[in-house]
C-alpha positions as CSV (number, residue, x, y, z in Angstrom):
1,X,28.3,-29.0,-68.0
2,X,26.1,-27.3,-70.8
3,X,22.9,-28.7,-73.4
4,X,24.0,-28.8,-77.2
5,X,20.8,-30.9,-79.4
6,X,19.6,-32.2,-76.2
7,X,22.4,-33.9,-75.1
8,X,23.7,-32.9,-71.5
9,X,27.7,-32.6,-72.1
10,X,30.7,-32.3,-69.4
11,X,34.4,-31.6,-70.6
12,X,36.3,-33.7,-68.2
13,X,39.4,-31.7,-68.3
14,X,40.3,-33.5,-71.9
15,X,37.6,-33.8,-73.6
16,X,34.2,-33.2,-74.0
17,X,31.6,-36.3,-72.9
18,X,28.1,-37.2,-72.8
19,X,26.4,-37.2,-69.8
20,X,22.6,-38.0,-70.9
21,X,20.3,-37.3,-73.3
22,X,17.7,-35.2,-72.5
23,X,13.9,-36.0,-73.2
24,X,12.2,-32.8,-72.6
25,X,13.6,-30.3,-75.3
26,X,12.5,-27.3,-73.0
27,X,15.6,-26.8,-70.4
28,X,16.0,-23.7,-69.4
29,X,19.2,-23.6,-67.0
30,X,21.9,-25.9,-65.3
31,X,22.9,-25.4,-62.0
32,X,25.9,-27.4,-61.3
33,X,27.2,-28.7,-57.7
34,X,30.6,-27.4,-56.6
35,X,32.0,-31.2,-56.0
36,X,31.2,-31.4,-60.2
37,X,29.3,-34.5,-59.5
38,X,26.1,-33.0,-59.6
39,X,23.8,-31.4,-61.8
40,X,20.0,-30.0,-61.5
41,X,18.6,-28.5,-64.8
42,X,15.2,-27.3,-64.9
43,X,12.7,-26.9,-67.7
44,X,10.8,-23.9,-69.2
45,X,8.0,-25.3,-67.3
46,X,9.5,-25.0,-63.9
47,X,10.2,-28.5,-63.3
48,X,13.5,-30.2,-62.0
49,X,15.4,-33.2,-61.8
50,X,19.0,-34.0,-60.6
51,X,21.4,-35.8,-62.3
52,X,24.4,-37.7,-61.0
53,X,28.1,-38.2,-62.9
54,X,26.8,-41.1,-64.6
55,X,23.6,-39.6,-65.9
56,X,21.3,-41.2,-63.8
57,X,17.9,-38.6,-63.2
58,X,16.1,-38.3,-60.1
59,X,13.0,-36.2,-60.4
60,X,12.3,-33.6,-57.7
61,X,8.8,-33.4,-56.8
62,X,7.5,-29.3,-56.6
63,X,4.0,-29.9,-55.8
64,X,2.8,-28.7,-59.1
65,X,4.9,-25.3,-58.5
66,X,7.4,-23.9,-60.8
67,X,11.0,-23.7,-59.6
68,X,12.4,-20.5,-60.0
69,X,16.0,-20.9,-58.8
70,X,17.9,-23.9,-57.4
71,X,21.5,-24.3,-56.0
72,X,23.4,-27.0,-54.7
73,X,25.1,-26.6,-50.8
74,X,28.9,-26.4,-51.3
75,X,29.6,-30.3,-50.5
76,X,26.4,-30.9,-53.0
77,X,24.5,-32.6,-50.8
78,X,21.7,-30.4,-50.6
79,X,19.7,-28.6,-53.2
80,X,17.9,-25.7,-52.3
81,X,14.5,-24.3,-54.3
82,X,12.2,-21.1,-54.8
83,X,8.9,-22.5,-55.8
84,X,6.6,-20.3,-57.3
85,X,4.3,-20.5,-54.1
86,X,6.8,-18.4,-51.9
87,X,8.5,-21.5,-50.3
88,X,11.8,-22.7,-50.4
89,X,12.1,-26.1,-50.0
90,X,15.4,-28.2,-49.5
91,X,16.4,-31.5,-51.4
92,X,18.5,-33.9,-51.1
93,X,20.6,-34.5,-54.1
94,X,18.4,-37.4,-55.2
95,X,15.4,-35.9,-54.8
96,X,14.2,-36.8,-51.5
97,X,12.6,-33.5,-50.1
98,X,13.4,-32.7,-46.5
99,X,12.1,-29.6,-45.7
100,X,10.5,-26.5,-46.6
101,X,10.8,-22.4,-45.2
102,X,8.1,-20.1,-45.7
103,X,8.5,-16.6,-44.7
104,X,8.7,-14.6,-47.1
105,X,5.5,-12.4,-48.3
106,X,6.1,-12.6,-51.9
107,X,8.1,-14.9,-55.1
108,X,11.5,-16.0,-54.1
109,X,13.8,-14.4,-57.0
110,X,17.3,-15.7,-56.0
111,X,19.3,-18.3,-53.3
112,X,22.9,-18.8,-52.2
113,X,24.4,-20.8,-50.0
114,X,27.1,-19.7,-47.6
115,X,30.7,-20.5,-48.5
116,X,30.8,-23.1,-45.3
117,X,27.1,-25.0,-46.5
118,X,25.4,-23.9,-43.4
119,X,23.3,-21.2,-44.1
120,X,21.1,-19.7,-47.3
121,X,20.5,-16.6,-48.0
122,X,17.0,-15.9,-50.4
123,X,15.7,-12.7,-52.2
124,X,12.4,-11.9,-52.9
125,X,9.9,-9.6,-54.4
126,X,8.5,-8.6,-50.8
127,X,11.8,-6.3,-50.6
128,X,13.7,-8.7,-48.2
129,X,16.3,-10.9,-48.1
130,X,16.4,-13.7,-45.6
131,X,18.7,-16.2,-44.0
132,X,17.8,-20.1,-43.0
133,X,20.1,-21.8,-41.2
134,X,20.7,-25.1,-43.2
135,X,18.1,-26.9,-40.8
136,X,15.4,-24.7,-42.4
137,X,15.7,-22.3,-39.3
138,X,14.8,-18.5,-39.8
139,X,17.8,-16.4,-38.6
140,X,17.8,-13.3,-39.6
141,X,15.4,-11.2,-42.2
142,X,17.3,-8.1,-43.9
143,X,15.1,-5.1,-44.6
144,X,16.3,-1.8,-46.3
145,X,15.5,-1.9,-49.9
146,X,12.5,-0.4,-51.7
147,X,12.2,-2.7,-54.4
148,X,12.3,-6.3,-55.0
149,X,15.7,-8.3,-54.0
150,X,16.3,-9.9,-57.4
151,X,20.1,-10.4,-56.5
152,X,21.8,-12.2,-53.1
153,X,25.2,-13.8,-52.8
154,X,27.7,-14.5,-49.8
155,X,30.9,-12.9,-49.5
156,X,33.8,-15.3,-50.0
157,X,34.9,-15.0,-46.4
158,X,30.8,-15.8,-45.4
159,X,30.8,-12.8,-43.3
160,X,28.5,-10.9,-45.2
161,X,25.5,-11.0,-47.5
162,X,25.7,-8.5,-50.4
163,X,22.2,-7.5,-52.1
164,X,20.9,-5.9,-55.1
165,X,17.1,-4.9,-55.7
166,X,15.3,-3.3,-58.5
167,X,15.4,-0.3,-57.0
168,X,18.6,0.4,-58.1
169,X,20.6,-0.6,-55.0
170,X,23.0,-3.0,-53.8
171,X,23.5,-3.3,-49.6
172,X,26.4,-5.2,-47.5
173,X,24.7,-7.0,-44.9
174,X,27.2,-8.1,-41.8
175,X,25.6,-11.2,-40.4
């Protein structure tokens, strides 16, 4: 999937296609779902919508907040968001929000989902990173670096959490 003269295009394999035009000339980034079916893109103004294989948009609602980072869950059914506000709040794929996590102290700088869609991992400016189970449940809150978690991604094997901050560091968390 990538934007070319605000068209959102897909190469199928063969060939590249059109997916939809695009009617706010300010999109910033796509985040793609791994089942390829999927799409969120959001705009320079922190807004979001998802889009389907056909094109179709669905709006998600962030109360007036910008989004700073979506991802989809692994099966796509579930997109995850860091709203400006410090929240996180979970999606469905068509927009229909079903939850939100506060915890954090601080902006939310970076999400990932584990490899098996049942837990997310979130980095923030308040120097922690901190996992949800996929029921919006706090499980675990890692603390260690002494500047703001700007980087957080599972290991392939979803065993770990690996880190990076502004301070300079990156940390292996076992979970």
């Amino acid at each position: 999937w990538f934007i070319a003269d605000g068209v959102l295009l897909r190469w199928n394999g063969e060939r590249v296609e059109t997916v939809a035009k695009l009617t706010d000339p300010c999109y910033q980034r796509i985040t793609v779902a791994d089942d390829g079916v999927h799409a969120a893109l959001r705009t320079c103004h922190g807004a979001i919508a998802t889009l389907d294989a056909q094109g179709r948009s669905h709006p998600v609602g962030s109360d007036d907040h910008a989004v700073v980072d979506v991802r989809f869950s692994p099966d796509g059914e579930l997109l995850a968001g860091a709203l400006a506000d410090r929240t996180i709040v979970i999606w469905r794929h068509d927009g229909t929000r079903l939850r939100t996590l506060r915890g954090h102290r601080d902006l939310v700088l970076s999400l990932a989902w584990s490899p098996d869609g049942q837990r997310l991992v979130s980095g923030s400016y308040d120097r922690t990173a901190r996992v949800w189970s996929r029921d919006g449940e706090p499980l675990m809150v890692l603390r260690g670096h002494h500047g703001a978690v700007n980087a957080a991604k599972w290991t392939t094997d979803g065993v770990s959490v690996m880190t990076g901050s502004l301070d300079g560091t990156v940390r292996r968390w076992r979970i």
